[in-house]
């Protein structure tokens, strides 16, 4: 049901269609035969389902988290450790932890009343949109919103409620990419200092044939373990998201 609400938010034309989806239509021919046709709504629904994973990734905290974790792995110089599957798993579950207040608000404000037949599907979609908009706008820079507003020609936006959903999503993703690289830059600096110190020491000792990465790697791991790096990274990422 939650996935269906998200699909209908992205494709509002489905929300205002006739209730239910007519999977199969039967047309009587003049010769007494019958013609069976599939509804075009099913085609739109299947298309929306293929876009659902991208929508979930782009409209949540997943983008920032996975980029920061990838930069961290590069800074440590651990190649494929942790593996990409582990990083994606960490990003997914941390995203679920961060998005839990938004999910709970959507469930209590739209899903549960709709299941109890207290509101219609249109009203449920309207209630479900507000928590997602609030979350994304809280993380989005005004400059990014102004950029896409200028590109789309919607420069006369008076309030946040007037910002179309199609404009919020690209502005949100752009802001998330910028924030993720800023956090990644701060994470990279201590490990870069270790690499520079090790490379300078090796050059002063005349050991230019020895790769500095081999020597600096255990020092970077030791630094990361001593500062309780994983807890620090996870805590920083979780606290970097705020609500308006």
PDB file of N, CA and C in Angstrom, residues 144-240:
ATOM      1  N   UNK A 144      19.270  25.771  -5.189  1.00  0.00           N
ATOM      2  CA  UNK A 144      18.926  24.689  -6.105  1.00  0.00           C
ATOM      3  C   UNK A 144      17.468  24.791  -6.553  1.00  0.00           C
ATOM      4  N   UNK A 145      16.586  25.177  -5.624  1.00  0.00           N
ATOM      5  CA  UNK A 145      15.183  25.362  -6.004  1.00  0.00           C
ATOM      6  C   UNK A 145      15.062  26.502  -7.006  1.00  0.00           C
ATOM      7  N   UNK A 146      15.788  27.596  -6.757  1.00  0.00           N
ATOM      8  CA  UNK A 146      15.746  28.728  -7.680  1.00  0.00           C
ATOM      9  C   UNK A 146      16.298  28.346  -9.049  1.00  0.00           C
ATOM     10  N   UNK A 147      17.323  27.505  -9.057  1.00  0.00           N
ATOM     11  CA  UNK A 147      17.907  27.067 -10.332  1.00  0.00           C
ATOM     12  C   UNK A 147      16.881  26.343 -11.189  1.00  0.00           C
ATOM     13  N   UNK A 148      16.230  25.337 -10.627  1.00  0.00           N
ATOM     14  CA  UNK A 148      15.269  24.556 -11.405  1.00  0.00           C
ATOM     15  C   UNK A 148      13.988  25.343 -11.656  1.00  0.00           C
ATOM     16  N   UNK A 149      13.660  26.277 -10.780  1.00  0.00           N
ATOM     17  CA  UNK A 149      12.509  27.136 -11.040  1.00  0.00           C
ATOM     18  C   UNK A 149      12.775  28.023 -12.243  1.00  0.00           C
ATOM     19  N   UNK A 150      14.010  28.521 -12.355  1.00  0.00           N
ATOM     20  CA  UNK A 150      14.375  29.348 -13.502  1.00  0.00           C
ATOM     21  C   UNK A 150      14.366  28.533 -14.797  1.00  0.00           C
ATOM     22  N   UNK A 151      14.888  27.311 -14.717  1.00  0.00           N
ATOM     23  CA  UNK A 151      14.935  26.451 -15.905  1.00  0.00           C
ATOM     24  C   UNK A 151      13.522  26.106 -16.382  1.00  0.00           C
ATOM     25  N   UNK A 152      12.624  25.828 -15.429  1.00  0.00           N
ATOM     26  CA  UNK A 152      11.263  25.427 -15.784  1.00  0.00           C
ATOM     27  C   UNK A 152      10.352  26.608 -16.074  1.00  0.00           C
ATOM     28  N   UNK A 153      10.820  27.826 -15.782  1.00  0.00           N
ATOM     29  CA  UNK A 153      10.004  29.003 -16.023  1.00  0.00           C
ATOM     30  C   UNK A 153       9.030  29.319 -14.910  1.00  0.00           C
ATOM     31  N   UNK A 154       9.149  28.625 -13.755  1.00  0.00           N
ATOM     32  CA  UNK A 154       8.271  28.897 -12.604  1.00  0.00           C
ATOM     33  C   UNK A 154       8.987  29.817 -11.617  1.00  0.00           C
ATOM     34  N   UNK A 155       9.244  31.027 -12.043  1.00  0.00           N
ATOM     35  CA  UNK A 155      10.000  31.951 -11.201  1.00  0.00           C
ATOM     36  C   UNK A 155       9.107  32.703 -10.222  1.00  0.00           C
ATOM     37  N   UNK A 156       7.807  32.676 -10.401  1.00  0.00           N
ATOM     38  CA  UNK A 156       6.881  33.415  -9.532  1.00  0.00           C
ATOM     39  C   UNK A 156       6.315  32.502  -8.457  1.00  0.00           C
ATOM     40  N   UNK A 157       7.210  31.893  -7.670  1.00  0.00           N
ATOM     41  CA  UNK A 157       6.795  31.011  -6.582  1.00  0.00           C
ATOM     42  C   UNK A 157       6.800  31.817  -5.292  1.00  0.00           C
ATOM     43  N   UNK A 158       5.634  31.951  -4.679  1.00  0.00           N
ATOM     44  CA  UNK A 158       5.515  32.783  -3.483  1.00  0.00           C
ATOM     45  C   UNK A 158       5.836  32.006  -2.207  1.00  0.00           C
ATOM     46  N   UNK A 159       5.308  30.812  -2.062  1.00  0.00           N
ATOM     47  CA  UNK A 159       5.502  30.018  -0.854  1.00  0.00           C
ATOM     48  C   UNK A 159       5.976  28.615  -1.221  1.00  0.00           C
ATOM     49  N   UNK A 160       6.384  27.853  -0.198  1.00  0.00           N
ATOM     50  CA  UNK A 160       6.836  26.486  -0.434  1.00  0.00           C
ATOM     51  C   UNK A 160       5.706  25.604  -0.946  1.00  0.00           C
ATOM     52  N   UNK A 161       4.486  25.927  -0.547  1.00  0.00           N
ATOM     53  CA  UNK A 161       3.340  25.126  -1.002  1.00  0.00           C
ATOM     54  C   UNK A 161       3.107  25.264  -2.500  1.00  0.00           C
ATOM     55  N   UNK A 162       3.619  26.341  -3.083  1.00  0.00           N
ATOM     56  CA  UNK A 162       3.437  26.561  -4.519  1.00  0.00           C
ATOM     57  C   UNK A 162       4.484  25.840  -5.362  1.00  0.00           C
ATOM     58  N   UNK A 163       5.500  25.266  -4.733  1.00  0.00           N
ATOM     59  CA  UNK A 163       6.558  24.579  -5.483  1.00  0.00           C
ATOM     60  C   UNK A 163       6.030  23.242  -5.986  1.00  0.00           C
ATOM     61  N   UNK A 164       6.027  22.998  -7.280  1.00  0.00           N
ATOM     62  CA  UNK A 164       5.529  21.709  -7.797  1.00  0.00           C
ATOM     63  C   UNK A 164       6.442  20.562  -7.391  1.00  0.00           C
ATOM     64  N   UNK A 165       5.832  19.400  -7.250  1.00  0.00           N
ATOM     65  CA  UNK A 165       6.585  18.214  -6.821  1.00  0.00           C
ATOM     66  C   UNK A 165       7.661  17.847  -7.833  1.00  0.00           C
ATOM     67  N   UNK A 166       7.380  18.076  -9.108  1.00  0.00           N
ATOM     68  CA  UNK A 166       8.360  17.756 -10.155  1.00  0.00           C
ATOM     69  C   UNK A 166       9.589  18.649 -10.083  1.00  0.00           C
ATOM     70  N   UNK A 167       9.496  19.779  -9.409  1.00  0.00           N
ATOM     71  CA  UNK A 167      10.639  20.676  -9.241  1.00  0.00           C
ATOM     72  C   UNK A 167      11.417  20.346  -7.978  1.00  0.00           C
ATOM     73  N   UNK A 168      10.706  19.870  -6.958  1.00  0.00           N
ATOM     74  CA  UNK A 168      11.360  19.567  -5.685  1.00  0.00           C
ATOM     75  C   UNK A 168      12.336  18.402  -5.822  1.00  0.00           C
ATOM     76  N   UNK A 169      11.938  17.372  -6.565  1.00  0.00           N
ATOM     77  CA  UNK A 169      12.765  16.159  -6.651  1.00  0.00           C
ATOM     78  C   UNK A 169      14.145  16.428  -7.243  1.00  0.00           C
ATOM     79  N   UNK A 170      14.283  17.057  -8.424  1.00  0.00           N
ATOM     80  CA  UNK A 170      15.642  17.312  -8.939  1.00  0.00           C
ATOM     81  C   UNK A 170      16.436  18.274  -8.058  1.00  0.00           C
ATOM     82  N   UNK A 171      15.756  19.266  -7.458  1.00  0.00           N
ATOM     83  CA  UNK A 171      16.456  20.179  -6.553  1.00  0.00           C
ATOM     84  C   UNK A 171      16.951  19.439  -5.320  1.00  0.00           C
ATOM     85  N   UNK A 172      16.147  18.525  -4.809  1.00  0.00           N
ATOM     86  CA  UNK A 172      16.541  17.727  -3.645  1.00  0.00           C
ATOM     87  C   UNK A 172      17.744  16.839  -3.959  1.00  0.00           C
ATOM     88  N   UNK A 173      17.712  16.167  -5.103  1.00  0.00           N
ATOM     89  CA  UNK A 173      18.821  15.287  -5.480  1.00  0.00           C
ATOM     90  C   UNK A 173      20.110  16.090  -5.661  1.00  0.00           C
ATOM     91  N   UNK A 174      20.015  17.265  -6.283  1.00  0.00           N
ATOM     92  CA  UNK A 174      21.185  18.111  -6.471  1.00  0.00           C
ATOM     93  C   UNK A 174      21.781  18.537  -5.134  1.00  0.00           C
ATOM     94  N   UNK A 175      20.932  18.909  -4.201  1.00  0.00           N
ATOM     95  CA  UNK A 175      21.407  19.296  -2.875  1.00  0.00           C
ATOM     96  C   UNK A 175      22.033  18.116  -2.142  1.00  0.00           C
ATOM     97  N   UNK A 176      21.436  16.940  -2.295  1.00  0.00           N
ATOM     98  CA  UNK A 176      21.983  15.754  -1.640  1.00  0.00           C
ATOM     99  C   UNK A 176      23.372  15.415  -2.176  1.00  0.00           C
ATOM    100  N   UNK A 177      23.559  15.518  -3.484  1.00  0.00           N
ATOM    101  CA  UNK A 177      24.878  15.260  -4.061  1.00  0.00           C
ATOM    102  C   UNK A 177      25.909  16.250  -3.532  1.00  0.00           C
ATOM    103  N   UNK A 178      25.530  17.504  -3.453  1.00  0.00           N
ATOM    104  CA  UNK A 178      26.449  18.533  -2.958  1.00  0.00           C
ATOM    105  C   UNK A 178      26.814  18.279  -1.496  1.00  0.00           C
ATOM    106  N   UNK A 179      25.826  17.979  -0.675  1.00  0.00           N
ATOM    107  CA  UNK A 179      26.076  17.717   0.742  1.00  0.00           C
ATOM    108  C   UNK A 179      26.921  16.468   0.933  1.00  0.00           C
ATOM    109  N   UNK A 180      26.646  15.429   0.144  1.00  0.00           N
ATOM    110  CA  UNK A 180      27.411  14.191   0.266  1.00  0.00           C
ATOM    111  C   UNK A 180      28.882  14.407  -0.051  1.00  0.00           C
ATOM    112  N   UNK A 181      29.188  15.195  -1.077  1.00  0.00           N
ATOM    113  CA  UNK A 181      30.585  15.449  -1.421  1.00  0.00           C
ATOM    114  C   UNK A 181      31.256  16.342  -0.388  1.00  0.00           C
ATOM    115  N   UNK A 182      30.509  17.236   0.230  1.00  0.00           N
ATOM    116  CA  UNK A 182      31.085  18.051   1.302  1.00  0.00           C
ATOM    117  C   UNK A 182      31.468  17.197   2.494  1.00  0.00           C
ATOM    118  N   UNK A 183      30.580  16.289   2.896  1.00  0.00           N
ATOM    119  CA  UNK A 183      30.898  15.378   3.995  1.00  0.00           C
ATOM    120  C   UNK A 183      32.051  14.459   3.623  1.00  0.00           C
ATOM    121  N   UNK A 184      32.045  13.964   2.389  1.00  0.00           N
ATOM    122  CA  UNK A 184      33.134  13.101   1.936  1.00  0.00           C
ATOM    123  C   UNK A 184      34.474  13.814   1.937  1.00  0.00           C
ATOM    124  N   UNK A 185      34.493  15.096   1.587  1.00  0.00           N
ATOM    125  CA  UNK A 185      35.743  15.866   1.607  1.00  0.00           C
ATOM    126  C   UNK A 185      36.312  15.948   3.021  1.00  0.00           C
ATOM    127  N   UNK A 186      35.441  16.201   3.995  1.00  0.00           N
ATOM    128  CA  UNK A 186      35.895  16.288   5.388  1.00  0.00           C
ATOM    129  C   UNK A 186      36.403  14.937   5.892  1.00  0.00           C
ATOM    130  N   UNK A 187      35.790  13.851   5.433  1.00  0.00           N
ATOM    131  CA  UNK A 187      36.240  12.520   5.837  1.00  0.00           C
ATOM    132  C   UNK A 187      37.575  12.183   5.208  1.00  0.00           C
ATOM    133  N   UNK A 188      37.808  12.653   3.998  1.00  0.00           N
ATOM    134  CA  UNK A 188      39.001  12.280   3.245  1.00  0.00           C
ATOM    135  C   UNK A 188      40.265  12.946   3.801  1.00  0.00           C
ATOM    136  N   UNK A 189      40.117  14.139   4.402  1.00  0.00           N
ATOM    137  CA  UNK A 189      41.293  14.924   4.807  1.00  0.00           C
ATOM    138  C   UNK A 189      42.215  14.175   5.769  1.00  0.00           C
ATOM    139  N   UNK A 190      41.746  13.587   6.892  1.00  0.00           N
ATOM    140  CA  UNK A 190      42.686  12.909   7.808  1.00  0.00           C
ATOM    141  C   UNK A 190      43.464  11.779   7.154  1.00  0.00           C
ATOM    142  N   UNK A 191      42.799  11.008   6.288  1.00  0.00           N
ATOM    143  CA  UNK A 191      43.487   9.905   5.625  1.00  0.00           C
ATOM    144  C   UNK A 191      44.476  10.421   4.589  1.00  0.00           C
ATOM    145  N   UNK A 192      44.164  11.539   3.961  1.00  0.00           N
ATOM    146  CA  UNK A 192      45.092  12.140   3.015  1.00  0.00           C
ATOM    147  C   UNK A 192      46.349  12.633   3.722  1.00  0.00           C
ATOM    148  N   UNK A 193      46.193  13.178   4.927  1.00  0.00           N
ATOM    149  CA  UNK A 193      47.346  13.634   5.710  1.00  0.00           C
ATOM    150  C   UNK A 193      48.257  12.460   6.042  1.00  0.00           C
ATOM    151  N   UNK A 194      47.676  11.325   6.407  1.00  0.00           N
ATOM    152  CA  UNK A 194      48.482  10.133   6.699  1.00  0.00           C
ATOM    153  C   UNK A 194      49.254   9.697   5.461  1.00  0.00           C
ATOM    154  N   UNK A 195      48.604   9.694   4.307  1.00  0.00           N
ATOM    155  CA  UNK A 195      49.290   9.320   3.070  1.00  0.00           C
ATOM    156  C   UNK A 195      50.445  10.265   2.769  1.00  0.00           C
ATOM    157  N   UNK A 196      50.243  11.569   2.963  1.00  0.00           N
ATOM    158  CA  UNK A 196      51.311  12.542   2.697  1.00  0.00           C
ATOM    159  C   UNK A 196      52.475  12.361   3.649  1.00  0.00           C
ATOM    160  N   UNK A 197      52.187  12.122   4.928  1.00  0.00           N
ATOM    161  CA  UNK A 197      53.263  11.941   5.915  1.00  0.00           C
ATOM    162  C   UNK A 197      54.060  10.684   5.605  1.00  0.00           C
ATOM    163  N   UNK A 198      53.380   9.600   5.315  1.00  0.00           N
ATOM    164  CA  UNK A 198      54.070   8.342   5.008  1.00  0.00           C
ATOM    165  C   UNK A 198      54.898   8.478   3.739  1.00  0.00           C
ATOM    166  N   UNK A 199      54.345   9.120   2.702  1.00  0.00           N
ATOM    167  CA  UNK A 199      55.085   9.307   1.455  1.00  0.00           C
ATOM    168  C   UNK A 199      56.321  10.174   1.683  1.00  0.00           C
ATOM    169  N   UNK A 200      56.232  11.223   2.502  1.00  0.00           N
ATOM    170  CA  UNK A 200      57.375  12.089   2.781  1.00  0.00           C
ATOM    171  C   UNK A 200      58.463  11.340   3.545  1.00  0.00           C
ATOM    172  N   UNK A 201      58.056  10.528   4.514  1.00  0.00           N
ATOM    173  CA  UNK A 201      59.033   9.760   5.290  1.00  0.00           C
ATOM    174  C   UNK A 201      59.748   8.750   4.398  1.00  0.00           C
ATOM    175  N   UNK A 202      59.011   8.077   3.549  1.00  0.00           N
ATOM    176  CA  UNK A 202      59.633   7.086   2.671  1.00  0.00           C
ATOM    177  C   UNK A 202      60.601   7.747   1.684  1.00  0.00           C
ATOM    178  N   UNK A 203      60.243   8.897   1.162  1.00  0.00           N
ATOM    179  CA  UNK A 203      61.135   9.599   0.244  1.00  0.00           C
ATOM    180  C   UNK A 203      62.387  10.099   0.952  1.00  0.00           C
ATOM    181  N   UNK A 204      62.247  10.562   2.184  1.00  0.00           N
ATOM    182  CA  UNK A 204      63.423  11.021   2.935  1.00  0.00           C
ATOM    183  C   UNK A 204      64.355   9.876   3.285  1.00  0.00           C
ATOM    184  N   UNK A 205      63.819   8.667   3.389  1.00  0.00           N
ATOM    185  CA  UNK A 205      64.629   7.477   3.679  1.00  0.00           C
ATOM    186  C   UNK A 205      65.146   6.832   2.399  1.00  0.00           C
ATOM    187  N   UNK A 206      64.787   7.369   1.264  1.00  0.00           N
ATOM    188  CA  UNK A 206      65.257   6.819   0.000  1.00  0.00           C
ATOM    189  C   UNK A 206      64.550   5.552  -0.424  1.00  0.00           C
ATOM    190  N   UNK A 207      63.408   5.279   0.182  1.00  0.00           N
ATOM    191  CA  UNK A 207      62.663   4.051  -0.143  1.00  0.00           C
ATOM    192  C   UNK A 207      61.568   4.385  -1.160  1.00  0.00           C
ATOM    193  N   UNK A 208      61.984   4.897  -2.292  1.00  0.00           N
ATOM    194  CA  UNK A 208      61.025   5.336  -3.303  1.00  0.00           C
ATOM    195  C   UNK A 208      60.382   4.174  -4.049  1.00  0.00           C
ATOM    196  N   UNK A 209      60.964   2.996  -3.995  1.00  0.00           N
ATOM    197  CA  UNK A 209      60.394   1.848  -4.688  1.00  0.00           C
ATOM    198  C   UNK A 209      59.267   1.202  -3.895  1.00  0.00           C
ATOM    199  N   UNK A 210      59.145   1.563  -2.606  1.00  0.00           N
ATOM    200  CA  UNK A 210      58.102   0.994  -1.771  1.00  0.00           C
ATOM    201  C   UNK A 210      56.842   1.859  -1.855  1.00  0.00           C
ATOM    202  N   UNK A 211      55.728   1.233  -2.124  1.00  0.00           N
ATOM    203  CA  UNK A 211      54.476   1.968  -2.263  1.00  0.00           C
ATOM    204  C   UNK A 211      54.037   2.546  -0.919  1.00  0.00           C
ATOM    205  N   UNK A 212      53.763   3.851  -0.867  1.00  0.00           N
ATOM    206  CA  UNK A 212      53.302   4.439   0.402  1.00  0.00           C
ATOM    207  C   UNK A 212      51.975   3.861   0.880  1.00  0.00           C
ATOM    208  N   UNK A 213      51.161   3.359  -0.053  1.00  0.00           N
ATOM    209  CA  UNK A 213      49.860   2.825   0.338  1.00  0.00           C
ATOM    210  C   UNK A 213      49.999   1.601   1.239  1.00  0.00           C
ATOM    211  N   UNK A 214      51.059   0.815   1.028  1.00  0.00           N
ATOM    212  CA  UNK A 214      51.252  -0.380   1.833  1.00  0.00           C
ATOM    213  C   UNK A 214      51.542  -0.008   3.284  1.00  0.00           C
ATOM    214  N   UNK A 215      52.297   1.059   3.482  1.00  0.00           N
ATOM    215  CA  UNK A 215      52.669   1.486   4.832  1.00  0.00           C
ATOM    216  C   UNK A 215      51.538   2.285   5.487  1.00  0.00           C
ATOM    217  N   UNK A 216      50.875   3.127   4.715  1.00  0.00           N
ATOM    218  CA  UNK A 216      49.854   3.995   5.307  1.00  0.00           C
ATOM    219  C   UNK A 216      48.560   3.254   5.623  1.00  0.00           C
ATOM    220  N   UNK A 217      48.318   2.144   4.939  1.00  0.00           N
ATOM    221  CA  UNK A 217      47.060   1.431   5.132  1.00  0.00           C
ATOM    222  C   UNK A 217      46.831   1.007   6.581  1.00  0.00           C
ATOM    223  N   UNK A 218      47.772   0.338   7.252  1.00  0.00           N
ATOM    224  CA  UNK A 218      47.494  -0.039   8.655  1.00  0.00           C
ATOM    225  C   UNK A 218      47.333   1.167   9.571  1.00  0.00           C
ATOM    226  N   UNK A 219      48.039   2.281   9.295  1.00  0.00           N
ATOM    227  CA  UNK A 219      47.883   3.478  10.119  1.00  0.00           C
ATOM    228  C   UNK A 219      46.484   4.084   9.952  1.00  0.00           C
ATOM    229  N   UNK A 220      45.972   4.059   8.728  1.00  0.00           N
ATOM    230  CA  UNK A 220      44.616   4.573   8.504  1.00  0.00           C
ATOM    231  C   UNK A 220      43.581   3.689   9.181  1.00  0.00           C
ATOM    232  N   UNK A 221      43.781   2.372   9.118  1.00  0.00           N
ATOM    233  CA  UNK A 221      42.859   1.480   9.821  1.00  0.00           C
ATOM    234  C   UNK A 221      42.913   1.696  11.327  1.00  0.00           C
ATOM    235  N   UNK A 222      44.131   1.882  11.860  1.00  0.00           N
ATOM    236  CA  UNK A 222      44.278   2.100  13.295  1.00  0.00           C
ATOM    237  C   UNK A 222      43.575   3.394  13.720  1.00  0.00           C
ATOM    238  N   UNK A 223      43.755   4.477  12.922  1.00  0.00           N
ATOM    239  CA  UNK A 223      43.087   5.736  13.223  1.00  0.00           C
ATOM    240  C   UNK A 223      41.575   5.576  13.195  1.00  0.00           C
ATOM    241  N   UNK A 224      41.085   4.864  12.195  1.00  0.00           N
ATOM    242  CA  UNK A 224      39.642   4.696  12.047  1.00  0.00           C
ATOM    243  C   UNK A 224      39.067   3.893  13.208  1.00  0.00           C
ATOM    244  N   UNK A 225      39.802   2.890  13.669  1.00  0.00           N
ATOM    245  CA  UNK A 225      39.314   2.070  14.781  1.00  0.00           C
ATOM    246  C   UNK A 225      39.391   2.833  16.096  1.00  0.00           C
ATOM    247  N   UNK A 226      40.465   3.593  16.302  1.00  0.00           N
ATOM    248  CA  UNK A 226      40.647   4.317  17.566  1.00  0.00           C
ATOM    249  C   UNK A 226      39.571   5.377  17.778  1.00  0.00           C
ATOM    250  N   UNK A 227      39.134   6.031  16.723  1.00  0.00           N
ATOM    251  CA  UNK A 227      38.102   7.069  16.861  1.00  0.00           C
ATOM    252  C   UNK A 227      36.696   6.488  16.757  1.00  0.00           C
ATOM    253  N   UNK A 228      36.598   5.152  16.721  1.00  0.00           N
ATOM    254  CA  UNK A 228      35.305   4.481  16.557  1.00  0.00           C
ATOM    255  C   UNK A 228      34.624   5.019  15.298  1.00  0.00           C
ATOM    256  N   UNK A 229      35.310   4.840  14.179  1.00  0.00           N
ATOM    257  CA  UNK A 229      34.923   5.473  12.934  1.00  0.00           C
ATOM    258  C   UNK A 229      33.529   5.140  12.449  1.00  0.00           C
ATOM    259  N   UNK A 230      33.130   3.852  12.529  1.00  0.00           N
ATOM    260  CA  UNK A 230      31.812   3.484  11.978  1.00  0.00           C
ATOM    261  C   UNK A 230      30.679   4.145  12.760  1.00  0.00           C
ATOM    262  N   UNK A 231      30.816   4.156  14.083  1.00  0.00           N
ATOM    263  CA  UNK A 231      29.780   4.826  14.882  1.00  0.00           C
ATOM    264  C   UNK A 231      29.768   6.322  14.598  1.00  0.00           C
ATOM    265  N   UNK A 232      30.962   6.911  14.410  1.00  0.00           N
ATOM    266  CA  UNK A 232      31.046   8.338  14.121  1.00  0.00           C
ATOM    267  C   UNK A 232      30.424   8.668  12.773  1.00  0.00           C
ATOM    268  N   UNK A 233      30.720   7.851  11.765  1.00  0.00           N
ATOM    269  CA  UNK A 233      30.172   8.088  10.428  1.00  0.00           C
ATOM    270  C   UNK A 233      28.662   7.914  10.420  1.00  0.00           C
ATOM    271  N   UNK A 234      28.180   6.823  10.997  1.00  0.00           N
ATOM    272  CA  UNK A 234      26.737   6.566  11.003  1.00  0.00           C
ATOM    273  C   UNK A 234      25.993   7.645  11.794  1.00  0.00           C
ATOM    274  N   UNK A 235      26.550   8.019  12.948  1.00  0.00           N
ATOM    275  CA  UNK A 235      25.905   9.050  13.739  1.00  0.00           C
ATOM    276  C   UNK A 235      25.883  10.395  13.039  1.00  0.00           C
ATOM    277  N   UNK A 236      26.981  10.721  12.361  1.00  0.00           N
ATOM    278  CA  UNK A 236      27.051  11.989  11.635  1.00  0.00           C
ATOM    279  C   UNK A 236      26.051  12.020  10.481  1.00  0.00           C
ATOM    280  N   UNK A 237      25.972  10.917   9.743  1.00  0.00           N
ATOM    281  CA  UNK A 237      25.032  10.862   8.624  1.00  0.00           C
ATOM    282  C   UNK A 237      23.589  10.970   9.106  1.00  0.00           C
ATOM    283  N   UNK A 238      23.269  10.258  10.192  1.00  0.00           N
ATOM    284  CA  UNK A 238      21.903  10.295  10.708  1.00  0.00           C
ATOM    285  C   UNK A 238      21.533  11.685  11.220  1.00  0.00           C
ATOM    286  N   UNK A 239      22.482  12.339  11.905  1.00  0.00           N
ATOM    287  CA  UNK A 239      22.192  13.663  12.461  1.00  0.00           C
ATOM    288  C   UNK A 239      22.282  14.771  11.415  1.00  0.00           C
ATOM    289  N   UNK A 240      22.824  14.474  10.230  1.00  0.00           N
ATOM    290  CA  UNK A 240      22.934  15.506   9.196  1.00  0.00           C
ATOM    291  C   UNK A 240      21.591  15.805   8.550  1.00  0.00           C
TER     292      UNK A 240
END
